[in-house]
Structure formats: structure tokens, C-alpha cells
């Protein structure tokens, strides 16, 4: 059989992950000739030899690719045979295309490196910066592209002869591993006291283990920033961290050595196991068990813990012990190194300024973190992964659009003000940024601006247009409008649904005119509505061209405006007064006594005079109010606390629901349900009331979808908005919609909360530019 030659173009994250040496060694093993080189969006391979061998080579490129590779497209074409080739070569690229380079996210330490690090005979024994082509830091050490050592924070470390030989050998696991180092030539740990003075003479890892077992608090430098760490079984230590960090009730994440240890205090299903063990190593939300094993204040009032496994060599050293000193605790609090609501600290220059007074000791090192990247948070719901916070391990992995953004229309989407994530787009590639946080915090807003600048530099994208939320007061939107670029304003809930459509490529049905309508169930706490009022419980008919509000939650009175989001008792009092009238005080003395008679009277006066009482259809505010009515939680110490506690309190065995109807104006009527819940609360049936509330909301949403299907003939339903992080509501709703023949879509690459709306803004703005509707 005569020889053949193929050109194979592979797009995706295939640079800096060992793909070229993988192709080289594969071709060598199969006796093939040719070349492999990098280009801007991937690698290009030319291979020549027997047809069967070439086809097996092509199949193996996808099926046996390196662990960190993420292939998005493989294109193969036949070429004329080349003469004079003796072997397969790795060649240098001179690609000068306009495409942007893709960068791999940071990854956990691989099994091979871990085995070497724990082997006393290995030259990297107990070296906390061990890595290879298959693992270790990527995004957090890159200063600009292309990805090579001189353009990373490893540039100051000259490789020793042994490391250089590994780096230059295509057959070695560390071939072109840019962070490659060893104890002789690489970064090193230092232990500092609370004043920043170095503690010399000991082993930093052994010493920090002893301090943690003694109940002390440490700040430990990780991949994307500092963690604050303490013994998760020591209530006194956890309470001290809460006080110092000014984080009264928001849950802390915990880290344990292995799955067996985690299973002692949390439920781990097959889906959770898979996520825990994934290369991203995110924080995973797991149901509590044997809660007495951990300090009660780890996750007060909630039904789950946020848990993750070690992902850096240093984490493994903490749990493996050192010099006969073994960590005694089964779990460590491992929370973001910051004050409450501020971005994670990543720069040693600001470490003492921002962490002084919180940590007793600082375990630091001299490999700079180029840019912060907090831990990601994931939950398994109905057997599928749902991202709550997309950051380390995922960023800067792109999302690919079906329709390209013109290079002349490279875009920035600024996202929202809560759980902010921005996006940069070029071609059909969208780069979501890392989790920033809530932009009302000055440090977070500074991080937002600087993170956009960092992304522009590393991807060499200069946006020519900007998409923003239409809210007139959002910090993110004001920033976007200040750039002097063409601005596309996008309605908040439309963006939630468009984000899901973009991921699943639903908006392209019907072609360039923006067809492909779906039903959108957008549930969150608040968003600026198309009519200038506050929305948040919406059933929309959507495509990428626009939306129609088909049904919605009833508008609730929010006494005190924004204050009602932090004090749900305000909305609860207004609701109960609306339903009970003057009987309120007699019917609910428990509520009145707990809140205070004078406070309740003030709320009623505000409602009667309609002073500072805006209305909102926000689903989150309804969940807030019901949590307060049922005496579960009257104050939100952090966003979503009352609804999370309402979910935790619900008796999951109850499948019954209350009656609800859909009015001719599209308003869902929940008054009968609320009257019943008020009665249940009076009789101490909070668990039953909470369960029936969730079931009723699911039934109401299914009712709205059926009405839209009758009117529009639509059966695809996209779910977006932070309320969908409620696993009970989501499971009940997905079950009902499935029974009624609907096809449902959830985000898988982006968060369902406001961390996903920038992608929706890009998709909508891109459609507007393609159709000449924006200038």
C-alpha cells in the first residue's frame, strides 16, 4: 500500500500541555515522518507513512492526548507526499495570524509528580514546587503570550543542568514544562511571623503543621492567592478566624487529605467523587453527615459543606507530614485570604497590609503570582455538574461561539455588579475572566479594572465595543460606558438566558436574523427590568435578538429598598400585613416579639404611606420573605443566606404543593400559598412549609412554561439566575418539566448566577453587530 500524507489542524488548549512531544513520541513509535508546530489557536501536524498507521496516529491524537489538553476541533486534509524527510520533527512556529493564543488553566499536581515528591530517593523529595508538562501552574504565572519561560514569573529562576536536560528532551515528561525547577534552582518556602519577620532554622512545612495543630491561624500562599488556614475541628480557632476576617456567618471551605476522610463528615455520591478528583480540584458542595466532626461554625445553619482535596504539592505535604510531624486534624479550613468581600490577596507586597491581624504566621514563597485566581466552587445537581464560581482550574479556558465576533469588533462584556465575571471576545472565542466578587467593594472594583487590563495584555485583544447591563447605576456598566467605545446595553435576565443559549448554541436556529426562540426561566434576587422596575422572577420568550416577558412572579413591596435584601423580615412583615391586615399582631406574636413591635409598626407605616417601598418581582426576595415568615432567618449576613437556610430546613420527603394560578396579565398568584405558610409557621411546621413552598414554585414555573408552549409552540427551556443554585428547587423543577415533555438546558461551562451574564451579553451584542443593529 503506497504511503500517504495528511495535514492535521488541532484547535483548542494544546500548547504548554505537552502536545508537541506527545505527537512526536507517537509518530516515532509508529514509524511515521513529518512535523508538528504550534500556531495561534493550536497545533498543526503533517504526517506521512502507511495509510493505516497514519489513521491510527490521527485517532490517537484525540483518544490519548495529554491530561491537560482540551481539543475543540480536529481538521484533516490530504497532502502531496514530501520527499527527503527522514524522521518526525518538532519545529518552531513563525505564525503571525490575527488569532489569539489559548492558555491552559492551572492544574493540580499529577500522580507521577506526587509519587516523586514523596519518594526519599528522588531528587525532588518533598519539593513543594514540583511539576511537569502534565500539571502545575499555567494561567497564574503567565505575563504574556506566547507561553514560554521568559514570559512567566519563572523567568528569574535559571534552570540547573539537570532541569535543563529534562526541559530540552522531547522524550522527557518535563519537555518544555515552563515552571520546571528543583530544590537547587527553583523557588523556595519561607515562614514569617505576624510582623513579617522570617523564622529561620526550622523546616517551614513542619513548623506550620505544628502551629496549625496548636490552634493558630496561618496565611499560606497557593496557586492563585493566599489561603487563610486553621484546624477545622477546633471551634476556638474557627471562631477566631471569623472574628479576625470579619466574616460572621458565611461558610468556610475545608480541605481534607483524601476521599475516605471526607466521607466521614460529608456525603459523597459518584458525581461528587468525579468532581472532587477532577484536575480542576474545585470546592464541591457536599451534604453534611456526622456534623459533630467539624466545628459547628464552619457552615452554620446549612445542610452542606464546601470541601476540596489537595491540589498543590504544598497541600499534599501539609497532610503527608514532615520530619515525623504529622497533622493531627482531619480537615483544615482553607478559605480565601482576604477581609470579608475583598478580593483574594495574591501579592506579597500587600500581604502584611491586608492580612496583618488575621494570620499568626505566613507561609510564603518567591515564585510570584502574576494575577489572582480564587478557588472555583461546584455542585452536583440531578447528576450533573453546576458551577457556582468559575475561577482556578477553569480560567482562562474559553467558550466558543457558533458565530464569530469580527476581529474589527473584538468585544468586552462587563457583566454585573454581583459575583462579577467579565468576558473578552475575539473571533468565535470568548475568554471569561476569573471570579472578581461584588463591585460595590472598592478593592473588588479595582481588581475588576486591573483584571480586564491583564486579560487584554495576555490575549492581545483590544476591544472595539463594549456590552453592559442596562442598569443605570451598576459600577460595571458605568465603567463600560466610560471607555469611549460603542455600547450595547443588555437587559439582565435576557443575558442570563442568552448565556445558556450561547453555551448550547441554541440561538443559531433560524439563522442570522436571531431565530431559535426558547423559554427562559430567569430567577434571581434583583435585576433592572425592561420597564425600569426591579425584576427577578421571570418567564421569558427569548432569542438572541430580544425577549418578551410572558409571565412573572408577583411584585413584592421592599420596605427600605436595598435594606430589605439584608433584612428579609422587612419584606416578610409587609407580606403578612398585606394578607392578615390588622390581625397581623394577633396572628403572629412570635414574629412580632422576635423582631420588635416598634420595628413592625414602622414597616407598616412605610407601606401605608408608600415611602421608600419599591416593588420587585425578584424570586430571591420571595425566598427571603418566606424564610423569615417561617422563623428560619430574619437577616442575610451574606448574599443568599436566608434562602440557603430555607432550603436546608425543607423536609425533602414531602412532595405536596399549594395551589397557584397564572393570571391573564402573566402574574403568578402566590397569595393562597403565602396564607397557608403563615398558618404553618404559627403552628411550628417550618420544615413542611419550606418543602411545600419549593414544590409550589416548581409547579408554578411548569404552569408558566405550559402556557408559553400553548401560545408559542416552544418546548426548549433555558434556566438562568442565582436562585437556580437551590438544588431542591432545581431538582423539583427539572422533574416536572421533564414529565411534561420539555427539554431543559442549564449552563455547564459558566455559573448559573451573575457570573454567567457576561457571556450572554457577548452573545446578544454579537448578534446586534452582525445584523447592523448596533454602531
XYZ file of C-alpha atoms in Angstrom:
775
model
C 0.000 0.000 0.000
C 1.587 3.335 -1.037
C 2.355 5.974 1.626
C 0.040 8.921 2.280
C 0.449 12.371 3.836
C -2.061 14.288 5.948
C -2.218 17.771 7.395
C -3.950 17.802 10.799
C -5.044 21.107 12.366
C -5.937 20.781 16.020
C -7.646 23.689 17.755
C -8.031 24.151 21.475
C -5.829 24.217 24.556
C -2.934 22.191 23.185
C 0.002 24.468 23.942
C 2.003 24.262 27.136
C 0.403 20.896 27.889
C 2.921 18.582 26.209
C 1.041 18.095 22.949
C 4.016 18.514 20.615
C 6.215 15.937 22.416
C 3.174 13.674 22.649
C 2.731 13.860 18.843
C 6.497 13.429 18.361
C 6.726 10.291 20.514
C 3.539 8.874 18.988
C 4.919 9.328 15.458
C 8.287 7.852 16.468
C 6.542 4.796 17.919
C 4.522 4.291 14.740
C 7.469 4.862 12.397
C 5.964 7.972 10.780
C 7.655 11.061 9.357
C 6.570 14.691 9.368
C 6.407 17.777 11.567
C 4.495 19.337 14.425
C 4.422 23.041 15.254
C 2.402 25.466 17.314
C 0.105 28.046 15.785
C -2.033 30.679 17.448
C -5.089 28.505 18.068
C -3.468 25.124 18.454
C -1.020 22.857 16.655
C -0.525 21.871 13.036
C 0.825 18.422 12.209
C 1.945 16.960 8.902
C 2.376 13.209 8.995
C 3.490 10.750 6.308
C 3.616 6.964 6.184
C 1.387 3.954 5.689
C -2.307 4.777 5.486
C -3.311 2.507 8.383
C -0.549 3.882 10.600
C -1.484 7.469 9.750
C -5.145 6.877 10.559
C -4.237 5.212 13.871
C -1.983 8.200 14.603
C -4.836 10.648 13.938
C -7.241 8.686 16.154
C -4.666 8.506 18.959
C -4.169 12.287 18.869
C -7.678 12.668 20.272
C -8.047 9.486 22.302
C -4.653 9.513 24.048
C -3.936 13.257 24.286
C -2.096 14.697 27.331
C -4.156 15.178 30.515
C -4.303 18.972 30.290
C -5.152 19.145 26.577
C -8.634 20.395 25.647
C -9.307 19.723 21.961
C -12.144 21.727 20.431
C -11.688 20.831 16.733
C -9.666 18.469 14.526
C -9.468 19.115 10.785
C -7.671 16.672 8.472
C -6.825 17.136 4.770
C -4.722 15.073 2.352
C -1.418 16.492 1.072
C 1.017 15.514 -1.681
C 3.881 13.332 -0.475
C 7.036 15.121 0.665
C 10.463 13.872 -0.321
C 13.647 13.916 1.686
C 12.068 13.611 5.134
C 13.989 11.218 7.349
C 12.060 11.463 10.622
C 9.395 13.319 12.593
C 10.430 16.754 13.911
C 9.206 19.408 16.322
C 9.620 22.726 14.516
C 9.320 26.360 15.580
C 6.265 28.315 14.504
C 6.501 31.651 12.738
C 2.731 32.088 12.771
C 1.714 35.753 12.653
C -2.032 35.286 12.299
C -4.575 37.560 13.956
C -5.937 34.703 16.038
C -5.427 34.760 19.800
C -3.352 32.184 21.645
C -5.122 29.879 24.090
C -3.711 29.418 27.600
C -4.189 26.374 29.802
C -5.716 26.808 33.266
C -3.749 25.907 36.378
C -3.908 22.205 37.212
C -3.497 20.010 40.253
C -0.284 18.053 40.788
C -0.236 14.852 38.707
C 0.230 11.339 40.187
C 3.736 10.996 38.699
C 4.982 14.214 40.322
C 3.253 13.352 43.594
C 4.954 9.945 43.679
C 8.348 11.577 43.042
C 7.781 14.205 45.717
C 7.038 11.527 48.338
C 9.958 9.276 47.309
C 13.013 9.784 49.606
C 15.287 8.611 46.779
C 14.071 11.238 44.307
C 15.977 14.496 43.851
C 12.708 16.420 44.273
C 11.773 14.686 47.526
C 9.430 16.969 49.490
C 9.938 19.780 46.981
C 6.743 21.898 47.110
C 7.125 23.288 43.555
C 7.415 20.013 41.675
C 5.598 19.991 38.319
C 5.794 18.636 34.791
C 4.123 19.133 31.432
C 1.019 17.360 32.745
C 0.438 19.503 35.826
C 1.134 22.645 37.784
C 0.683 26.396 37.345
C -0.199 27.911 33.982
C -2.516 30.943 33.922
C -1.375 32.360 37.262
C 2.293 32.576 36.196
C 1.832 33.883 32.619
C 2.710 37.526 31.978
C 2.108 37.475 28.214
C 1.959 35.088 25.279
C 3.403 33.060 23.684
C 3.764 30.801 26.706
C 7.476 30.328 27.354
C 9.564 30.604 30.488
C 10.854 34.114 29.829
C 7.268 35.392 29.763
C 6.258 33.799 33.054
C 7.039 34.536 36.683
C 9.651 31.734 36.487
C 11.929 33.903 34.343
C 14.096 34.837 37.330
C 14.949 31.189 38.053
C 17.786 29.837 35.887
C 17.432 26.088 35.400
C 20.251 23.900 36.652
C 21.900 21.420 34.255
C 19.653 18.521 35.302
C 16.447 20.535 34.904
C 17.675 21.966 31.576
C 18.309 18.443 30.229
C 14.762 17.430 31.165
C 13.358 20.593 29.607
C 15.124 20.004 26.266
C 14.427 16.258 25.909
C 11.270 15.536 23.848
C 11.045 12.098 25.438
C 11.026 13.538 28.965
C 7.832 14.292 30.904
C 9.211 17.786 31.588
C 9.938 18.714 27.984
C 9.111 22.435 27.697
C 7.460 22.449 31.135
C 7.933 26.170 31.719
C 7.718 26.072 35.565
C 10.260 23.196 35.716
C 12.540 23.510 38.756
C 14.129 21.622 41.615
C 15.483 22.477 45.090
C 18.819 23.514 43.549
C 17.457 26.092 41.109
C 13.803 26.852 41.830
C 11.519 28.711 44.225
C 11.707 28.124 47.977
C 9.453 28.489 51.010
C 9.879 30.948 53.867
C 7.995 31.123 57.164
C 7.197 34.566 58.571
C 5.787 35.644 61.916
C 2.835 38.013 62.278
C 5.139 41.022 61.930
C 6.671 39.751 58.695
C 9.979 38.667 60.246
C 11.439 35.427 58.884
C 11.543 32.422 61.209
C 14.814 30.716 60.317
C 16.466 27.470 61.266
C 13.487 25.120 61.021
C 11.536 23.387 58.291
C 8.696 25.708 57.194
C 6.278 22.850 56.488
C 6.951 21.046 59.784
C 6.653 24.299 61.687
C 3.366 25.371 60.099
C 1.872 21.913 60.780
C 2.765 22.283 64.457
C 1.256 25.796 64.589
C -1.990 24.653 62.966
C -2.317 21.754 65.407
C -1.819 24.287 68.195
C -4.910 26.215 67.059
C -3.087 29.018 65.248
C -4.168 30.709 62.008
C -1.833 30.732 59.004
C -1.822 32.516 55.653
C -0.432 30.088 53.057
C 0.475 31.076 49.515
C -1.281 28.918 46.907
C -1.558 28.896 43.107
C -3.766 31.949 42.685
C -3.506 33.702 46.021
C -3.279 33.219 49.765
C -5.456 30.916 51.840
C -6.280 31.528 55.469
C -5.905 28.184 57.198
C -6.778 26.730 60.581
C -7.879 23.465 62.186
C -11.467 22.841 61.007
C -12.192 20.676 64.066
C -11.161 23.398 66.523
C -14.159 25.626 67.294
C -11.999 28.191 69.064
C -9.674 28.517 66.062
C -12.571 28.788 63.584
C -14.315 31.391 65.748
C -11.097 33.404 65.932
C -10.784 33.320 62.149
C -14.367 34.543 61.769
C -13.763 37.425 64.137
C -10.466 38.473 62.558
C -11.673 38.057 58.971
C -14.954 39.866 59.789
C -16.960 37.024 58.272
C -19.738 36.406 60.760
C -21.680 33.510 59.255
C -20.688 32.865 55.630
C -19.468 29.256 55.327
C -15.791 28.332 55.150
C -14.387 25.790 52.694
C -12.491 22.858 54.174
C -9.775 20.615 52.752
C -9.031 17.021 53.711
C -6.353 14.558 52.676
C -8.474 12.062 50.722
C -11.956 10.820 49.876
C -12.037 8.395 52.795
C -11.533 11.232 55.255
C -14.176 13.419 53.565
C -16.732 10.592 53.645
C -16.524 10.578 57.443
C -18.207 14.015 57.634
C -19.889 14.523 54.224
C -21.943 12.556 51.727
C -20.022 11.823 48.519
C -22.002 10.429 45.571
C -20.490 9.236 42.294
C -20.917 12.662 40.657
C -19.353 14.431 43.629
C -16.486 11.924 43.663
C -15.767 12.603 39.999
C -15.713 16.372 40.568
C -13.574 16.125 43.710
C -10.979 14.053 41.830
C -11.023 16.159 38.642
C -7.911 18.047 37.590
C -9.627 21.358 38.487
C -9.974 20.311 42.150
C -12.782 22.790 42.878
C -14.579 23.273 46.153
C -17.550 20.867 45.984
C -20.764 21.346 47.948
C -21.485 18.109 49.858
C -24.307 17.174 52.214
C -23.333 17.078 55.881
C -23.008 13.878 57.901
C -21.561 13.379 61.381
C -21.540 17.160 61.648
C -20.014 16.958 65.125
C -16.686 16.033 63.489
C -16.109 19.602 62.326
C -16.511 22.879 64.191
C -20.163 23.919 64.256
C -19.341 27.373 62.893
C -17.837 26.044 59.643
C -21.220 26.256 57.849
C -23.827 27.367 60.413
C -27.449 26.640 59.574
C -26.678 24.983 56.241
C -27.136 21.405 55.081
C -23.824 21.179 53.232
C -20.102 21.821 53.465
C -17.803 23.181 50.787
C -14.996 20.608 50.539
C -11.983 20.081 48.321
C -8.911 17.902 48.031
C -5.243 18.981 47.991
C -4.218 20.285 44.576
C -0.744 21.747 45.043
C 2.370 19.862 46.144
C 2.437 22.019 49.268
C -1.106 20.953 50.226
C -0.052 17.307 49.961
C 2.996 17.993 52.137
C 0.762 19.520 54.812
C -1.323 16.356 55.004
C 1.563 13.921 54.470
C 3.557 15.233 57.411
C 7.207 16.153 57.617
C 10.123 15.168 59.826
C 7.887 12.918 61.956
C 5.434 15.788 62.486
C 2.027 14.730 61.154
C -1.036 16.960 61.004
C -3.407 15.706 63.690
C -6.643 17.168 62.357
C -8.790 15.502 59.696
C -9.666 18.790 57.976
C -8.318 22.282 57.528
C -10.308 25.436 56.940
C -8.901 26.652 53.618
C -10.624 29.934 52.826
C -9.725 32.898 50.630
C -7.024 35.108 52.105
C -8.914 38.379 52.382
C -11.120 40.500 54.544
C -14.824 39.876 54.025
C -15.958 40.827 50.481
C -12.482 41.873 49.295
C -10.580 40.062 46.507
C -8.131 37.336 47.469
C -4.643 38.610 48.323
C -2.010 37.369 45.850
C 0.829 39.897 46.036
C 3.338 39.595 48.871
C 3.676 43.375 48.821
C 0.123 43.751 50.141
C 0.170 40.638 52.320
C 1.049 42.277 55.628
C -1.069 45.337 54.913
C -4.248 43.320 54.328
C -3.612 40.149 56.368
C -1.907 41.662 59.434
C -4.067 40.964 62.455
C -5.701 37.925 60.832
C -2.881 35.392 60.453
C -0.449 34.408 63.183
C 2.046 33.054 60.628
C 2.678 33.418 56.899
C 3.989 30.564 54.754
C 5.249 32.321 51.624
C 7.486 31.610 48.639
C 9.365 33.558 45.973
C 7.535 32.421 42.817
C 5.360 35.459 42.020
C 1.670 35.035 41.231
C 1.101 37.175 38.139
C -2.635 37.538 38.774
C -5.095 36.361 41.412
C -7.387 33.395 40.814
C -9.657 32.250 43.639
C -10.871 28.670 44.139
C -13.770 27.501 41.990
C -16.999 26.193 43.549
C -19.089 23.396 42.001
C -22.207 21.454 42.941
C -23.650 18.249 41.506
C -27.396 18.544 40.876
C -29.517 15.863 39.229
C -26.359 14.007 38.273
C -24.731 16.965 36.525
C -22.025 19.478 37.370
C -23.151 23.031 38.095
C -20.538 25.758 38.553
C -21.258 28.337 41.260
C -17.903 30.142 40.990
C -15.662 29.738 37.945
C -12.048 30.562 38.626
C -8.944 28.452 39.374
C -8.777 25.333 37.223
C -11.247 26.713 34.663
C -9.890 30.199 33.871
C -8.897 31.140 31.178
C -10.429 28.217 29.268
C -12.560 29.755 26.502
C -16.152 29.287 25.425
C -16.615 29.030 21.671
C -19.492 30.844 19.958
C -21.175 29.459 16.871
C -20.975 32.826 15.121
C -17.751 34.781 15.061
C -17.135 38.219 16.503
C -15.286 40.125 13.789
C -11.639 40.970 14.638
C -12.693 44.562 13.989
C -15.418 44.134 16.613
C -13.467 42.438 19.408
C -15.674 42.942 22.436
C -15.607 43.390 26.167
C -18.629 42.415 28.247
C -18.585 43.912 31.740
C -21.045 41.533 33.434
C -22.958 42.639 36.512
C -22.081 44.060 39.919
C -22.580 40.883 41.981
C -20.303 37.848 41.552
C -18.708 39.762 38.707
C -17.073 37.992 35.798
C -16.179 39.900 32.626
C -15.582 38.429 29.158
C -13.312 39.330 26.242
C -14.275 38.033 22.807
C -12.342 37.704 19.550
C -13.388 35.634 16.548
C -15.598 32.860 17.859
C -13.568 32.666 21.081
C -14.844 34.125 24.361
C -12.500 34.354 27.349
C -14.397 34.592 30.652
C -12.319 36.256 33.351
C -11.790 34.996 36.890
C -14.331 35.499 39.641
C -13.995 39.078 40.913
C -16.750 39.417 43.517
C -19.106 42.256 44.375
C -18.076 45.542 42.781
C -19.535 47.772 45.475
C -16.352 46.914 47.371
C -13.597 49.360 46.340
C -10.863 46.699 46.259
C -13.050 44.430 44.126
C -13.769 47.243 41.663
C -10.041 47.978 41.402
C -9.425 44.275 40.769
C -12.148 44.312 38.085
C -10.432 47.106 36.158
C -6.961 45.645 36.559
C -8.101 42.122 35.623
C -9.555 43.424 32.360
C -6.219 45.083 31.639
C -4.380 41.851 32.395
C -6.611 39.849 30.034
C -6.153 42.423 27.283
C -2.387 42.080 27.619
C -2.062 38.302 27.775
C -4.505 37.688 24.915
C -3.515 40.796 22.939
C -7.159 41.757 22.459
C -8.170 45.401 22.240
C -11.971 45.633 22.365
C -13.728 47.813 19.804
C -17.129 47.631 21.500
C -18.484 47.000 24.970
C -21.607 45.266 26.268
C -23.062 46.293 29.639
C -26.062 45.662 31.844
C -28.749 48.254 31.195
C -28.921 49.147 34.915
C -28.050 52.873 35.097
C -26.282 52.570 38.447
C -24.113 49.456 38.074
C -20.406 50.115 38.620
C -19.610 47.636 35.836
C -21.928 49.425 33.405
C -20.594 52.873 34.266
C -17.077 51.600 33.656
C -18.082 50.183 30.260
C -19.778 53.415 29.244
C -16.679 55.410 30.235
C -14.393 53.658 27.710
C -15.452 55.728 24.707
C -16.456 52.627 22.728
C -19.767 51.730 21.074
C -22.004 50.441 23.875
C -24.674 47.739 23.708
C -26.995 47.707 26.735
C -28.392 44.285 27.587
C -31.284 43.521 29.894
C -30.096 41.496 32.885
C -32.418 38.484 32.628
C -32.179 38.326 28.850
C -28.403 37.988 29.398
C -28.935 35.132 31.868
C -30.869 33.154 29.269
C -28.642 34.143 26.344
C -25.638 32.803 28.283
C -27.228 29.352 28.381
C -28.243 29.659 24.724
C -24.676 30.530 23.748
C -23.243 27.514 25.558
C -25.701 25.140 23.920
C -25.698 27.020 20.589
C -29.467 27.362 20.651
C -29.613 30.906 19.299
C -28.471 29.942 15.800
C -31.657 28.118 14.875
C -33.374 30.344 12.380
C -30.105 31.768 11.072
C -28.523 35.183 11.165
C -31.748 37.036 11.932
C -31.660 35.833 15.527
C -34.177 32.999 15.380
C -34.214 29.952 17.585
C -36.568 31.025 20.365
C -36.576 29.372 23.775
C -38.490 29.671 27.026
C -36.233 31.358 29.580
C -36.767 30.920 33.319
C -34.634 33.668 34.858
C -34.729 33.623 38.662
C -32.511 35.827 40.793
C -32.646 38.408 43.545
C -32.708 41.576 41.520
C -32.170 42.907 38.029
C -33.108 46.074 36.174
C -36.236 45.288 34.176
C -37.112 46.407 30.693
C -39.809 48.678 32.142
C -37.461 50.320 34.646
C -38.762 48.322 37.641
C -36.953 45.581 39.547
C -37.339 42.098 38.059
C -36.101 38.700 39.166
C -38.797 36.032 38.779
C -39.264 35.914 35.008
C -40.548 33.528 32.365
C -39.347 34.952 29.054
C -39.693 34.106 25.392
C -36.160 34.674 24.105
C -33.890 34.610 21.150
C -30.638 36.492 20.745
C -32.480 39.376 19.084
C -34.776 40.103 22.005
C -37.215 38.832 24.582
C -40.814 39.040 25.673
C -41.898 38.865 29.302
C -44.538 36.137 29.232
C -45.033 35.505 32.963
C -43.528 36.668 36.223
C -43.653 36.447 39.996
C -45.907 38.911 41.832
C -44.307 42.228 42.745
C -43.358 42.339 46.420
C -43.040 45.507 48.458
C -39.463 46.024 49.680
C -39.658 48.405 52.663
C -36.392 50.288 52.823
C -35.325 49.305 49.314
C -31.864 47.717 49.379
C -32.143 47.263 53.146
C -34.821 44.615 52.543
C -32.260 42.367 50.818
C -30.170 42.347 54.006
C -33.157 42.231 56.372
C -35.754 39.822 54.956
C -38.040 40.434 57.932
C -38.984 43.749 56.283
C -40.460 42.059 53.208
C -41.970 39.330 55.402
C -43.706 41.930 57.568
C -45.091 43.755 54.527
C -46.390 40.487 53.060
C -48.036 39.357 56.263
C -49.644 42.758 56.736
C -50.970 42.574 53.165
C -52.516 39.162 53.847
C -53.542 39.466 57.515
C -54.233 43.173 57.769
C -54.661 44.446 61.330
C -54.834 40.832 62.583
C -51.085 40.595 61.930
C -50.079 41.370 65.536
C -52.564 38.894 66.996
C -51.909 36.116 64.465
C -48.083 36.250 64.578
C -46.975 37.352 68.047
C -43.910 35.085 67.726
C -42.686 37.084 64.724
C -43.570 40.462 66.250
C -41.824 39.663 69.543
C -38.677 38.445 67.810
C -38.383 41.467 65.507
C -39.790 44.111 67.843
C -43.192 45.777 67.909
C -41.824 49.216 67.061
C -39.914 47.973 64.014
C -43.010 46.221 62.674
C -45.133 49.331 63.146
C -42.553 51.400 61.259
C -42.688 48.975 58.328
C -46.472 49.087 58.234
C -46.371 52.893 58.267
C -43.908 52.882 55.359
C -46.156 50.523 53.395
C -49.292 52.554 54.082
C -47.650 55.814 53.017
C -45.697 54.161 50.185
C -42.443 55.809 51.352
C -39.218 54.116 50.235
C -41.125 50.984 49.282
C -40.061 49.928 45.772
C -41.585 46.772 44.340
C -39.752 43.784 42.921
C -40.655 40.511 41.221
C -37.308 39.093 42.391
C -37.572 35.400 43.242
C -34.751 35.788 45.735
C -36.728 38.340 47.706
C -39.701 35.941 47.905
C -37.414 33.186 49.235
C -36.031 35.721 51.745
C -39.516 36.618 52.938
C -40.665 33.005 53.339
C -37.514 32.157 55.329
C -38.386 34.985 57.701
C -42.111 34.149 57.868
C -41.176 30.583 58.867
C -38.849 31.967 61.575
C -35.796 30.381 59.908
C -33.733 33.510 59.237
C -34.543 37.208 59.547
C -31.208 38.689 58.410
C -28.909 37.933 55.489
C -25.354 38.123 56.829
C -24.217 37.245 53.315
C -25.973 37.104 49.949
C -28.466 34.250 49.736
C -28.112 33.127 53.356
C -31.830 33.071 54.213
C -32.817 31.140 51.045
C -29.978 28.658 51.665
C -31.230 28.079 55.190
C -34.790 27.770 53.873
C -33.618 25.017 51.513
C -31.727 23.310 54.360
C -34.828 23.398 56.589
C -37.154 21.825 53.999
C -38.362 18.274 54.600
C -37.197 16.680 51.336
C -39.594 13.736 51.722
C -42.633 15.974 51.175
C -43.849 16.180 47.570
C -47.119 18.053 48.147
C -47.673 21.616 46.981
C -50.080 24.513 47.394
C -52.463 25.841 44.763
C -51.274 28.543 42.397
C -52.693 30.204 39.276
C -51.419 32.264 36.366
C -53.343 35.478 35.770
C -54.239 36.949 32.418
C -51.562 39.614 32.874
C -48.903 36.938 33.314
C -48.653 37.268 37.113
C -48.307 34.069 39.141
C -50.643 34.243 42.136
C -48.929 33.045 45.314
C -51.320 34.584 47.853
C -53.074 31.291 48.752
C -49.667 29.675 49.278
C -48.417 32.521 51.445
C -51.544 32.447 53.612
C -51.010 28.726 54.215
C -47.322 29.235 55.004
C -48.157 31.942 57.550
C -50.523 29.471 59.222
C -47.913 26.697 59.154
C -45.316 28.977 60.722
C -47.721 29.789 63.539
C -48.078 26.069 64.188
C -44.369 25.305 64.100
C -44.363 23.430 60.782
C -41.378 25.193 59.216
C -39.906 22.062 57.605
C -43.169 21.148 55.912
C -43.867 24.738 54.894
C -40.392 25.147 53.395
C -40.760 21.950 51.363
C -44.231 22.798 50.051
C -43.029 26.296 49.139
C -40.255 24.870 46.943
C -42.661 22.385 45.376
C -45.185 25.121 44.634
C -42.630 27.388 42.964
C -41.595 24.478 40.737
C -45.250 23.778 39.878
C -45.875 27.449 39.093
C -42.896 27.612 36.735
C -44.051 24.471 34.941
C -47.502 26.060 34.620
C -45.959 29.166 33.024
C -43.956 27.017 30.597
C -47.087 25.114 29.551
C -48.908 28.379 28.860
C -45.991 29.624 26.720
C -45.880 26.329 24.832
C -49.581 26.619 24.115
C -49.105 30.180 22.831
C -45.743 29.900 21.062
C -45.180 26.222 20.339
C -41.858 26.242 22.229
C -40.525 23.312 24.242
C -36.846 24.241 24.893
C -36.397 25.757 28.364
C -33.206 27.541 29.491
C -32.660 28.158 33.201
C -30.502 31.050 34.413
C -30.072 33.143 37.551
C -28.658 32.629 41.017
C -31.837 31.181 42.543
C -31.190 28.036 40.484
C -28.273 27.283 42.810
C -31.029 25.998 45.104
C -30.689 22.251 44.459
C -34.125 21.381 45.841
C -35.926 23.880 43.609
C -33.856 22.842 40.603
C -34.479 19.126 41.061
C -38.214 19.632 41.555
C -38.469 21.928 38.511
C -36.406 19.720 36.210
C -38.516 16.748 37.243
C -41.813 18.478 36.469
C -40.617 19.923 33.161
C -39.282 16.533 32.127
C -42.601 14.878 32.935
C -44.387 17.452 30.790
C -42.148 16.880 27.756
C -39.906 19.937 27.907
C -36.202 19.853 27.037
C -34.210 21.748 29.651
C -30.808 23.442 29.408
C -28.512 24.579 32.199
C -25.106 26.240 31.963
C -22.208 23.791 32.226
C -19.199 25.960 31.395
C -20.338 29.129 33.172
C -22.018 29.837 36.527
C -25.816 29.906 36.575
C -25.639 33.043 38.744
C -24.459 36.527 37.733
C -21.029 35.076 36.979
C -22.532 33.901 33.682
C -24.248 37.008 32.355
C -21.188 38.498 30.587
C -21.266 35.561 28.150
C -24.927 36.336 27.473
C -24.051 39.992 26.935
C -21.435 38.958 24.343
C -23.879 36.662 22.517
C -26.582 39.352 22.318
C -24.167 42.153 21.368
C -22.514 39.941 18.752
C -25.889 39.277 17.149
C -26.646 43.021 17.135
C -23.405 43.847 15.325
C -23.783 41.035 12.803
C -27.198 42.366 11.861
C -26.185 46.021 11.784
C -28.346 46.994 14.737
C -25.511 48.491 16.803
C -22.996 51.122 15.870
